[in-house]
Structure formats: C-alpha cells, structure tokens
Tab-separated table of C-alpha atoms in Angstrom:
chain	number	residue	atom	x	y	z
A	1	MET	CA	86.242	129.083	-153.134
A	2	SER	CA	83.196	126.832	-153.575
A	3	LYS	CA	80.145	127.691	-155.633
A	4	VAL	CA	76.906	128.698	-153.955
A	5	ALA	CA	73.547	127.465	-155.223
A	6	ILE	CA	70.610	129.858	-155.452
A	7	ILE	CA	67.320	127.982	-155.655
A	8	GLY	CA	64.834	130.265	-157.363
A	9	ALA	CA	66.141	132.573	-160.098
A	10	GLY	CA	63.387	135.147	-159.678
A	11	LYS	CA	63.754	138.761	-158.590
A	12	THR	CA	65.167	138.054	-155.124
A	13	GLY	CA	67.450	135.269	-156.289
A	14	ARG	CA	68.769	137.071	-159.358
A	15	GLY	CA	68.603	140.642	-158.180
A	16	PHE	CA	69.621	140.506	-154.514
A	17	LEU	CA	71.265	137.216	-153.573
A	18	ALA	CA	73.291	136.894	-156.776
A	19	ARG	CA	74.608	140.422	-156.322
A	20	LEU	CA	75.695	139.740	-152.736
A	21	LEU	CA	77.595	136.655	-153.877
A	22	ARG	CA	79.218	138.242	-156.925
A	23	GLU	CA	80.323	141.215	-154.831
A	24	GLU	CA	82.396	138.601	-152.988
A	25	GLN	CA	83.572	137.026	-156.277
A	26	GLN	CA	81.688	133.786	-155.622
A	27	GLU	CA	80.508	131.648	-158.511
A	28	ILE	CA	76.811	130.851	-158.629
A	29	CYS	CA	74.684	127.875	-159.563
A	30	PHE	CA	71.071	128.899	-160.242
A	31	ILE	CA	68.423	126.200	-159.858
A	32	ASP	CA	64.918	126.915	-161.123
A	33	LYS	CA	62.010	124.793	-162.306
A	34	ASN	CA	61.283	127.248	-165.135
A	35	ARG	CA	63.133	125.743	-168.092
A	36	ASP	CA	62.668	128.834	-170.276
A	37	LEU	CA	64.281	131.023	-167.626
A	38	VAL	CA	67.151	128.581	-167.164
A	39	ASP	CA	67.736	128.450	-170.934
A	40	GLN	CA	67.720	132.250	-171.121
A	41	LEU	CA	70.226	132.551	-168.268
A	42	ASN	CA	72.589	130.081	-169.913
A	43	LYS	CA	72.218	131.645	-173.341
A	44	GLU	CA	72.850	135.253	-172.284
A	45	LYS	CA	75.550	134.348	-169.718
A	46	GLU	CA	75.161	137.659	-167.876
A	47	PHE	CA	72.637	140.285	-166.809
A	48	GLN	CA	72.664	143.594	-164.968
A	49	ILE	CA	71.412	145.021	-161.705
A	50	HIS	CA	70.264	148.657	-161.924
A	51	PHE	CA	69.806	150.598	-158.681
A	52	PHE	CA	66.876	152.841	-157.828
A	53	GLY	CA	67.817	156.489	-158.136
A	54	ASN	CA	71.157	155.499	-159.712
A	55	LYS	CA	72.563	155.248	-156.182
A	56	ARG	CA	75.476	153.206	-157.524
A	57	GLU	CA	76.804	152.045	-160.865
A	58	VAL	CA	75.103	149.214	-162.713
A	59	PHE	CA	76.367	145.865	-161.400
A	60	ARG	CA	76.964	142.949	-163.772
A	61	ILE	CA	76.143	139.369	-162.786
A	62	ASP	CA	78.248	136.746	-164.548
A	63	HIS	CA	80.228	133.610	-163.652
A	64	TYR	CA	77.155	131.491	-163.136
A	65	GLN	CA	75.493	128.347	-164.441
A	66	ALA	CA	71.787	127.612	-164.441
A	67	PHE	CA	69.992	124.280	-164.120
A	68	THR	CA	66.558	122.766	-163.793
A	69	TRP	CA	66.104	119.964	-161.286
A	70	GLU	CA	66.373	117.450	-164.129
A	71	ASN	CA	69.980	118.300	-164.980
A	72	VAL	CA	71.346	119.964	-161.849
A	73	ARG	CA	74.962	119.328	-160.812
A	74	LEU	CA	75.921	120.052	-157.229
A	75	ASP	CA	79.711	119.607	-157.422
A	76	ASP	CA	81.599	121.851	-154.947
A	77	ILE	CA	78.372	123.189	-153.424
A	78	GLU	CA	77.754	123.155	-149.699
A	79	LEU	CA	75.675	126.327	-149.276
A	80	PHE	CA	72.210	126.867	-150.762
A	81	LEU	CA	70.244	130.121	-150.682
A	82	VAL	CA	66.564	129.297	-151.179
A	83	ALA	CA	64.531	132.142	-152.679
A	84	VAL	CA	61.118	130.675	-153.455
A	85	GLY	CA	57.682	131.429	-152.054
A	86	GLY	CA	56.928	129.799	-148.720
A	87	GLN	CA	54.254	127.654	-150.350
A	88	ASN	CA	56.904	126.157	-152.667
A	89	LEU	CA	59.300	125.013	-149.930
A	90	PRO	CA	57.833	121.480	-149.615
A	91	GLU	CA	58.314	120.937	-153.354
A	92	VAL	CA	61.897	122.242	-153.185
A	93	GLY	CA	62.607	119.938	-150.249
A	94	LYS	CA	61.422	116.900	-152.187
A	95	GLU	CA	63.648	117.799	-155.144
A	96	LEU	CA	66.656	118.326	-152.874
A	97	ARG	CA	66.107	114.956	-151.247
A	98	LYS	CA	66.586	113.354	-154.661
A	99	VAL	CA	69.872	115.062	-155.526
A	100	LEU	CA	71.767	115.594	-152.258
A	101	ASN	CA	74.666	113.329	-151.337
A	102	LYS	CA	73.531	111.410	-148.277
A	103	GLU	CA	77.005	111.491	-146.749
A	104	LYS	CA	77.843	115.167	-147.337
A	105	GLN	CA	77.006	118.033	-144.985
A	106	TYR	CA	74.967	120.858	-146.547
A	107	TYR	CA	73.914	124.272	-145.292
A	108	MET	CA	70.830	126.115	-146.472
A	109	ILE	CA	69.343	129.541	-145.804
A	110	THR	CA	65.717	130.216	-146.643
A	111	CYS	CA	65.385	133.741	-148.037
A	112	GLU	CA	61.647	134.163	-147.834
A	113	ASN	CA	59.653	136.117	-145.250
A	114	ALA	CA	57.396	133.202	-144.319
A	115	SER	CA	56.433	131.541	-141.037
A	116	HIS	CA	59.094	129.039	-139.852
A	117	PRO	CA	60.416	128.364	-143.384
A	118	SER	CA	63.510	126.519	-142.141
A	119	LEU	CA	61.385	123.908	-140.379
A	120	THR	CA	59.184	123.455	-143.447
A	121	LEU	CA	62.184	122.923	-145.724
A	122	LYS	CA	64.085	120.664	-143.318
A	123	GLU	CA	61.066	118.414	-142.840
A	124	ALA	CA	60.517	118.219	-146.609
A	125	ILE	CA	64.172	117.239	-147.214
A	126	GLY	CA	63.946	114.618	-144.486
A	127	ARG	CA	67.662	113.810	-144.348
A	128	GLU	CA	70.522	114.082	-141.917
A	129	HIS	CA	73.573	116.238	-142.636
A	130	VAL	CA	71.449	119.235	-143.638
A	131	SER	CA	71.410	122.412	-141.550
A	132	VAL	CA	68.656	124.860	-142.521
A	133	SER	CA	68.765	128.468	-141.379
A	134	GLU	CA	66.474	131.433	-142.053
A	135	GLY	CA	67.352	134.777	-143.607
A	136	THR	CA	65.266	137.911	-143.813
A	137	VAL	CA	65.066	139.928	-147.028
A	138	PHE	CA	65.033	143.704	-146.673
A	139	CYS	CA	65.908	144.434	-150.307
A	140	THR	CA	63.225	145.511	-152.788
A	141	THR	CA	63.756	144.096	-156.285
A	142	ILE	CA	61.672	144.600	-159.414
A	143	GLY	CA	61.955	142.794	-162.737
A	144	GLU	CA	63.188	144.774	-165.718
A	145	GLU	CA	62.904	143.794	-169.389
A	146	GLY	CA	64.678	140.495	-169.979
A	147	LEU	CA	66.879	139.236	-167.158
A	148	ASP	CA	67.858	142.650	-165.780
A	149	ILE	CA	66.675	143.750	-162.339
A	150	TYR	CA	66.018	147.079	-160.639
A	151	SER	CA	67.046	146.875	-157.002
A	152	GLU	CA	67.528	148.705	-153.761
A	153	ASN	CA	71.169	148.846	-152.675
A	154	TYR	CA	70.790	146.823	-149.466
A	155	PRO	CA	74.174	145.412	-148.407
A	156	TYR	CA	73.531	142.206	-146.421
A	157	LEU	CA	71.506	139.058	-145.940
A	158	GLN	CA	71.061	138.570	-142.195
A	159	CYS	CA	70.379	134.993	-141.101
A	160	ASP	CA	70.010	132.854	-137.991
A	161	ALA	CA	73.487	131.885	-136.751
A	162	GLN	CA	72.213	129.206	-134.378
A	163	LEU	CA	70.505	127.229	-137.152
A	164	LEU	CA	73.742	127.137	-139.173
A	165	ASP	CA	75.319	124.944	-136.479
A	166	GLY	CA	78.592	126.844	-136.411
A	167	TYR	CA	78.989	127.208	-140.185
A	168	VAL	CA	80.180	130.632	-141.368
A	169	PRO	CA	79.551	131.480	-145.062
A	170	GLU	CA	82.586	132.598	-147.065
A	171	ALA	CA	80.716	135.626	-148.406
A	172	LYS	CA	80.936	138.458	-145.873
A	173	THR	CA	77.721	139.889	-147.317
A	174	ILE	CA	75.881	136.983	-145.647
A	175	ARG	CA	75.746	137.767	-141.941
A	176	PRO	CA	74.755	135.149	-139.357
A	177	ILE	CA	73.433	136.868	-136.234
A	178	SER	CA	72.504	135.613	-132.799
A	179	ASP	CA	69.080	136.076	-131.177
A	180	PHE	CA	67.562	135.943	-134.647
A	181	SER	CA	63.987	135.437	-133.459
A	182	ASN	CA	64.176	138.773	-131.651
A	183	PHE	CA	65.711	140.329	-134.751
A	184	LEU	CA	62.766	139.091	-136.845
A	185	THR	CA	60.314	140.524	-134.338
A	186	ARG	CA	62.217	143.800	-134.442
A	187	LYS	CA	61.964	143.863	-138.240
A	188	LEU	CA	58.304	142.839	-138.215
A	189	TYR	CA	57.295	145.504	-135.700
A	190	THR	CA	59.478	148.243	-137.218
A	191	TYR	CA	59.662	147.741	-140.999
A	192	ASN	CA	56.601	145.632	-141.719
A	193	ALA	CA	54.261	147.459	-139.370
A	194	ALA	CA	55.236	150.795	-140.922
A	195	SER	CA	54.711	149.338	-144.381
A	196	CYS	CA	51.157	148.392	-143.401
A	197	VAL	CA	50.479	151.910	-142.103
A	198	ILE	CA	51.477	153.290	-145.500
A	199	ALA	CA	49.723	150.615	-147.565
A	200	TYR	CA	46.309	150.454	-145.897
A	201	LEU	CA	45.954	154.122	-144.985
A	202	GLY	CA	47.345	154.978	-148.416
A	203	TRP	CA	44.697	152.785	-150.027
A	204	LEU	CA	41.990	154.616	-148.080
A	205	LYS	CA	43.305	157.894	-149.473
A	206	GLY	CA	43.183	156.534	-153.015
A	207	TYR	CA	46.923	156.165	-153.632
A	208	ARG	CA	48.222	153.528	-156.013
A	209	ASN	CA	51.900	154.457	-155.997
A	210	TYR	CA	53.532	153.401	-152.739
A	211	GLY	CA	56.034	156.277	-152.693
A	212	ASP	CA	53.217	158.795	-153.040
A	213	ALA	CA	51.367	157.238	-150.085
A	214	ALA	CA	54.538	157.200	-147.977
A	215	ASN	CA	55.084	160.925	-148.568
A	216	ASP	CA	51.537	161.970	-147.717
A	217	GLU	CA	51.791	164.553	-144.919
A	218	VAL	CA	49.147	162.943	-142.721
A	219	ILE	CA	50.557	159.435	-143.159
A	220	LEU	CA	54.083	160.699	-142.485
A	221	LYS	CA	52.947	162.250	-139.212
A	222	MET	CA	51.281	158.972	-138.204
A	223	LEU	CA	54.397	157.036	-139.189
A	224	ASP	CA	56.588	159.188	-136.967
A	225	GLN	CA	54.152	158.814	-134.088
A	226	ASN	CA	54.156	155.044	-134.430
A	227	TYR	CA	57.925	154.785	-134.896
A	228	ALA	CA	58.525	156.749	-131.690
A	229	ALA	CA	56.207	154.556	-129.611
A	230	THR	CA	57.446	151.324	-131.181
A	231	ASN	CA	61.091	152.272	-130.650
A	232	ARG	CA	60.446	152.769	-126.953
A	233	VAL	CA	58.671	149.446	-126.409
A	234	LEU	CA	61.153	147.398	-128.454
A	235	CYS	CA	64.014	148.794	-126.362
A	236	LYS	CA	62.140	147.984	-123.161
A	237	GLU	CA	61.148	144.487	-124.291
A	238	PHE	CA	64.426	143.354	-125.877
A	239	GLY	CA	67.048	145.676	-124.427
A	240	TYR	CA	68.031	147.342	-127.695
A	241	ASP	CA	70.056	150.531	-127.568
A	242	MET	CA	67.712	153.427	-128.336
A	243	ALA	CA	70.096	155.130	-130.762
A	244	ASP	CA	70.528	151.856	-132.655
A	245	GLN	CA	66.775	151.241	-132.791
A	246	GLU	CA	66.108	154.795	-133.949
A	247	GLU	CA	68.638	154.325	-136.754
A	248	PHE	CA	66.985	151.010	-137.672
A	249	ALA	CA	63.597	152.756	-137.886
A	250	ALA	CA	65.043	155.702	-139.815
A	251	LEU	CA	66.456	153.321	-142.438
A	252	SER	CA	63.014	151.823	-142.934
A	253	LYS	CA	61.388	155.248	-143.262
A	254	ALA	CA	64.025	156.364	-145.771
A	255	LYS	CA	63.358	153.256	-147.842
A	256	PHE	CA	59.584	153.671	-147.824
A	257	CYS	CA	59.731	157.383	-148.667
A	258	ASP	CA	62.226	156.956	-151.514
A	259	ARG	CA	60.198	157.746	-154.632
A	260	THR	CA	62.875	156.219	-156.877
A	261	ILE	CA	61.908	152.753	-155.594
A	262	VAL	CA	59.077	151.756	-157.893
A	263	ASP	CA	56.393	149.991	-155.859
A	264	THR	CA	52.631	149.836	-155.498
A	265	VAL	CA	50.183	150.104	-152.633
A	266	ALA	CA	48.487	146.899	-153.800
A	267	ARG	CA	51.690	144.854	-153.572
A	268	ASN	CA	52.323	145.972	-150.006
A	269	ALA	CA	48.690	145.525	-148.967
A	270	ARG	CA	48.276	142.038	-150.422
A	271	ASP	CA	47.115	139.133	-148.237
A	272	PRO	CA	45.641	141.209	-145.385
A	273	GLN	CA	44.478	137.977	-143.748
A	274	ARG	CA	48.142	137.069	-143.203
A	275	LYS	CA	49.213	140.522	-142.055
A	276	LEU	CA	46.378	140.558	-139.490
A	277	GLY	CA	47.554	137.340	-137.800
A	278	PRO	CA	47.868	137.240	-133.983
A	279	ASN	CA	51.668	137.533	-133.934
A	280	GLU	CA	52.025	139.461	-137.153
A	281	ARG	CA	52.983	143.046	-138.003
A	282	ILE	CA	49.795	144.838	-136.895
A	283	ILE	CA	48.280	142.943	-133.980
A	284	GLY	CA	51.630	141.904	-132.481
A	285	PRO	CA	52.965	145.436	-131.979
A	286	ILE	CA	49.532	146.674	-130.859
A	287	ARG	CA	49.669	144.234	-127.962
A	288	LEU	CA	53.259	145.187	-127.140
A	289	LEU	CA	52.327	148.871	-127.130
A	290	TYR	CA	49.477	148.126	-124.713
A	291	LYS	CA	51.843	146.121	-122.502
A	292	TYR	CA	53.948	149.226	-121.889
A	293	GLY	CA	51.104	151.725	-121.798
A	294	GLU	CA	51.921	153.333	-125.158
A	295	ASP	CA	49.490	154.804	-127.662
A	296	ALA	CA	48.511	152.166	-130.257
A	297	SER	CA	46.048	154.344	-132.175
A	298	VAL	CA	48.056	154.445	-135.419
A	299	LEU	CA	48.176	150.671	-135.703
A	300	GLU	CA	44.574	150.356	-134.556
A	301	GLN	CA	43.576	152.643	-137.429
A	302	THR	CA	45.785	150.571	-139.721
A	303	ALA	CA	44.015	147.390	-138.613
A	304	ALA	CA	40.670	149.090	-139.254
A	305	ALA	CA	41.787	150.134	-142.739
A	306	ALA	CA	42.958	146.566	-143.418
A	307	LEU	CA	39.501	145.277	-142.461
A	308	LEU	CA	38.032	147.666	-145.035
A	309	TYR	CA	40.612	146.823	-147.713
A	310	ASP	CA	38.992	145.945	-151.014
A	311	ASN	CA	40.778	144.605	-154.075
A	312	GLU	CA	39.234	142.313	-156.660
A	313	GLU	CA	42.612	140.590	-157.075
A	314	GLU	CA	42.455	139.295	-153.486
A	315	PRO	CA	40.044	136.330	-153.786
A	316	THR	CA	40.975	134.739	-150.465
A	317	TRP	CA	40.494	137.981	-148.548
A	318	ASN	CA	37.251	138.763	-150.367
A	319	LYS	CA	35.918	135.318	-149.473
A	320	ILE	CA	36.816	135.870	-145.816
A	321	LYS	CA	35.072	139.259	-145.768
A	322	LYS	CA	32.001	137.735	-147.362
A	323	GLU	CA	31.794	134.878	-144.866
A	324	LYS	CA	32.834	136.663	-141.663
A	325	THR	CA	31.810	139.848	-139.900
A	326	PRO	CA	34.560	142.273	-138.820
A	327	GLU	CA	34.092	141.034	-135.255
A	328	GLN	CA	34.616	137.436	-136.384
A	329	ILE	CA	37.744	138.410	-138.344
A	330	LEU	CA	39.172	140.086	-135.241
A	331	THR	CA	38.440	136.948	-133.234
A	332	ASP	CA	39.205	134.163	-135.708
A	333	ILE	CA	42.065	135.674	-137.726
A	334	CYS	CA	43.551	138.324	-135.424
A	335	GLY	CA	43.180	136.186	-132.317
A	336	LEU	CA	41.756	139.077	-130.292
A	337	GLY	CA	39.299	138.639	-127.448
A	338	ASN	CA	36.264	140.884	-127.526
A	339	ASP	CA	37.194	141.967	-123.997
A	340	GLU	CA	40.525	143.433	-125.170
A	341	GLU	CA	40.497	147.214	-125.350
A	342	CYS	CA	41.959	147.279	-128.856
A	343	PHE	CA	39.093	145.073	-130.122
A	344	GLY	CA	36.538	147.820	-129.597
A	345	LYS	CA	38.876	150.578	-130.687
A	346	ILE	CA	39.626	148.895	-134.028
A	347	LEU	CA	35.907	148.510	-134.721
A	348	GLY	CA	35.334	152.139	-133.741
A	349	TYR	CA	38.078	153.344	-136.070
A	350	MET	CA	36.624	151.147	-138.789
A	351	GLU	CA	33.310	152.971	-138.587
A	352	GLU	CA	35.059	156.360	-138.570
A	353	LEU	CA	37.174	155.479	-141.594
A	354	LYS	CA	34.172	154.063	-143.420
A	355	ARG	CA	32.303	157.336	-142.963
A	356	GLY	CA	35.289	159.373	-144.093
A	357	LYS	CA	36.141	157.254	-147.111
C-alpha cells in the first residue's frame, strides 16, 4: 500500500484527512511550509484526535513523516490531498512543479471549499501526468493544545470522480462520486445556506457561540422553514429522492445544533462579500426558490442581515460597506438586478432588521 501525501498539516489536514487515511491503515507524508510545525510532528511522532461530545474513542495518528518543501521525498506517493487555503494553491502548484517526476502519473484532490480549486492548482503545476480533482470538507476541526485536534466524526471525503480520470483511491474513506458539480450545489444550498441563516441572524441577536445561535427558537423555526422549501426545489431541479434530501438536510441541522461542537458565529459569518456572491449560498438558493415559486423570505432576511454585518476583524468587508451603498452591493457583489423582486425585498428586510436591532 503506497503512502499518501497531505499538503497542509493544519486542522483539516491533521484532524480530518489524516484520520480518514489512518482508519484505512495508510501511511502518511505531511508536507507543510511551516518548519516549526514539521519539526514538532517529527519529534512527537504521534498526536490524537478527540471527538466532540466524546462520540467515539480518542483516535491516535501515527505512522507518518513530515517534510517542508526543501527536504520533501515523494517515493511511493501517487495521491496527494491538498488542504491549504484557496489563496495558497498557486504557491503549492509552483512547489509541486519543482519536485514531481515528469514521467510519473499523479493524482491530487483539493480539500478546500474554494471556487474551482482544481483548475487553479492544475494551472499552477503546469505539467502533464497530473489529474486534479476536488473534494468537499464537511468535517469541523478545531486545534487543541499542541498537535492534538478536536473534530467532528464525519466519515468520508467526497470528491469529483470525473476529474480523477478513472483512478480509485485505496482508502475507502475517500469516495469519488459522479455529478459532483450538482453535489456541490446541493451542499452549498443545504449546508452552507443554513449556516448563513444561523450566523447572520445569530449575530443580529447578539450571539457569539454558534451552538447557542443554532438552538435559538426563532432561528430554529426559520431553519426548518428554509430546509423544507430548499428540499423541494433541489429535488425538482436535480431529481434527488426527497427522503434522501431530507436526511441530508437533517444531518446538517444536527451538526449545527450540536452544542458539543465548539464554534463561533464570527467564524461562520466571515467574508460576507464571498458568501453574497451571485452563485453562492445565499443568492443562489434565493433564485432557485423563486424559480419554483417557493418562499425565499428566510434567505432574504439572511441576506439583509449579512448586509448589516459588522465586525472590526473584517477589513475587506468594512471597506466595501464604506465605499458602496447596500443597493450597489446587491448589484455589484450579489449580481442582482434592481428589477428582481428579491432586490427590493432584501432592502426592505434590511430596514426592518435595522430598526429591530
């Protein structure tokens, strides 16, 4: 059994991807640009994954090596899991171009919820014999003292089968699936949209702890309303089985409402300018709900709350709010026309929420 390289030994790489691989008894090669982290991994030789709510026994990660780009060895490696921020993919691609064997076929899966990360990485590598797929990360991971991680017990990494060009990973915990673009839309409109409802409406209510916001009675009622409408339109648009979609939504609600998962409203509300994009998790499902004549009021209120969102640790968003009116944000960032019905409704909800805040 060959080793698998994990590029990025942060929370996702160490706490989610490494666990999936070690559950299948695969050896791991960590690659990270942080020399101190690499030295610590090699010195301690193991670390532990703790699970929120003690849902399972502590899991030990061992049988790994760790390298920086300066001393990396890629013997017996054909699969790379890339767990770095989307903005770091071009840099990773340049480093890979230096160390990959030009004649050997490699397979890579980006494990970052960014826009078209596989294309970004493939272009940065700029070589033949490299297939780059995309995975989506459902698992929440939080750093503990030292190398240890607190994690949700999510069992799989789903990735785009088509972009793997027929390659099937040895680890059964890595699941290539067909029609991946539809799967990502399903996740975005189910999981991520619900997360925004909790985060932005929770912020308006003064919550800091994400679990507290998710269990607020009013927010819960709005969540259920939005889940029901979204489930119906996703089944109509993509042909999903209703029972399967309802289970998918219920899993997301259970995750968000689990108070043992330590998370913050601010973390889930960060970068509102990205979350308000035309095809993103708020505006995208609003338009789909309108397409099928469903009530979009919950997400319209969420968009309004996002427009009001204020956090001094969001310099990019604060600059946008300073330079643009809400109408301009809806046009320039959300891609909405001022003749669209939701345009006026979002502004109306914004004024209502502002008065009630």
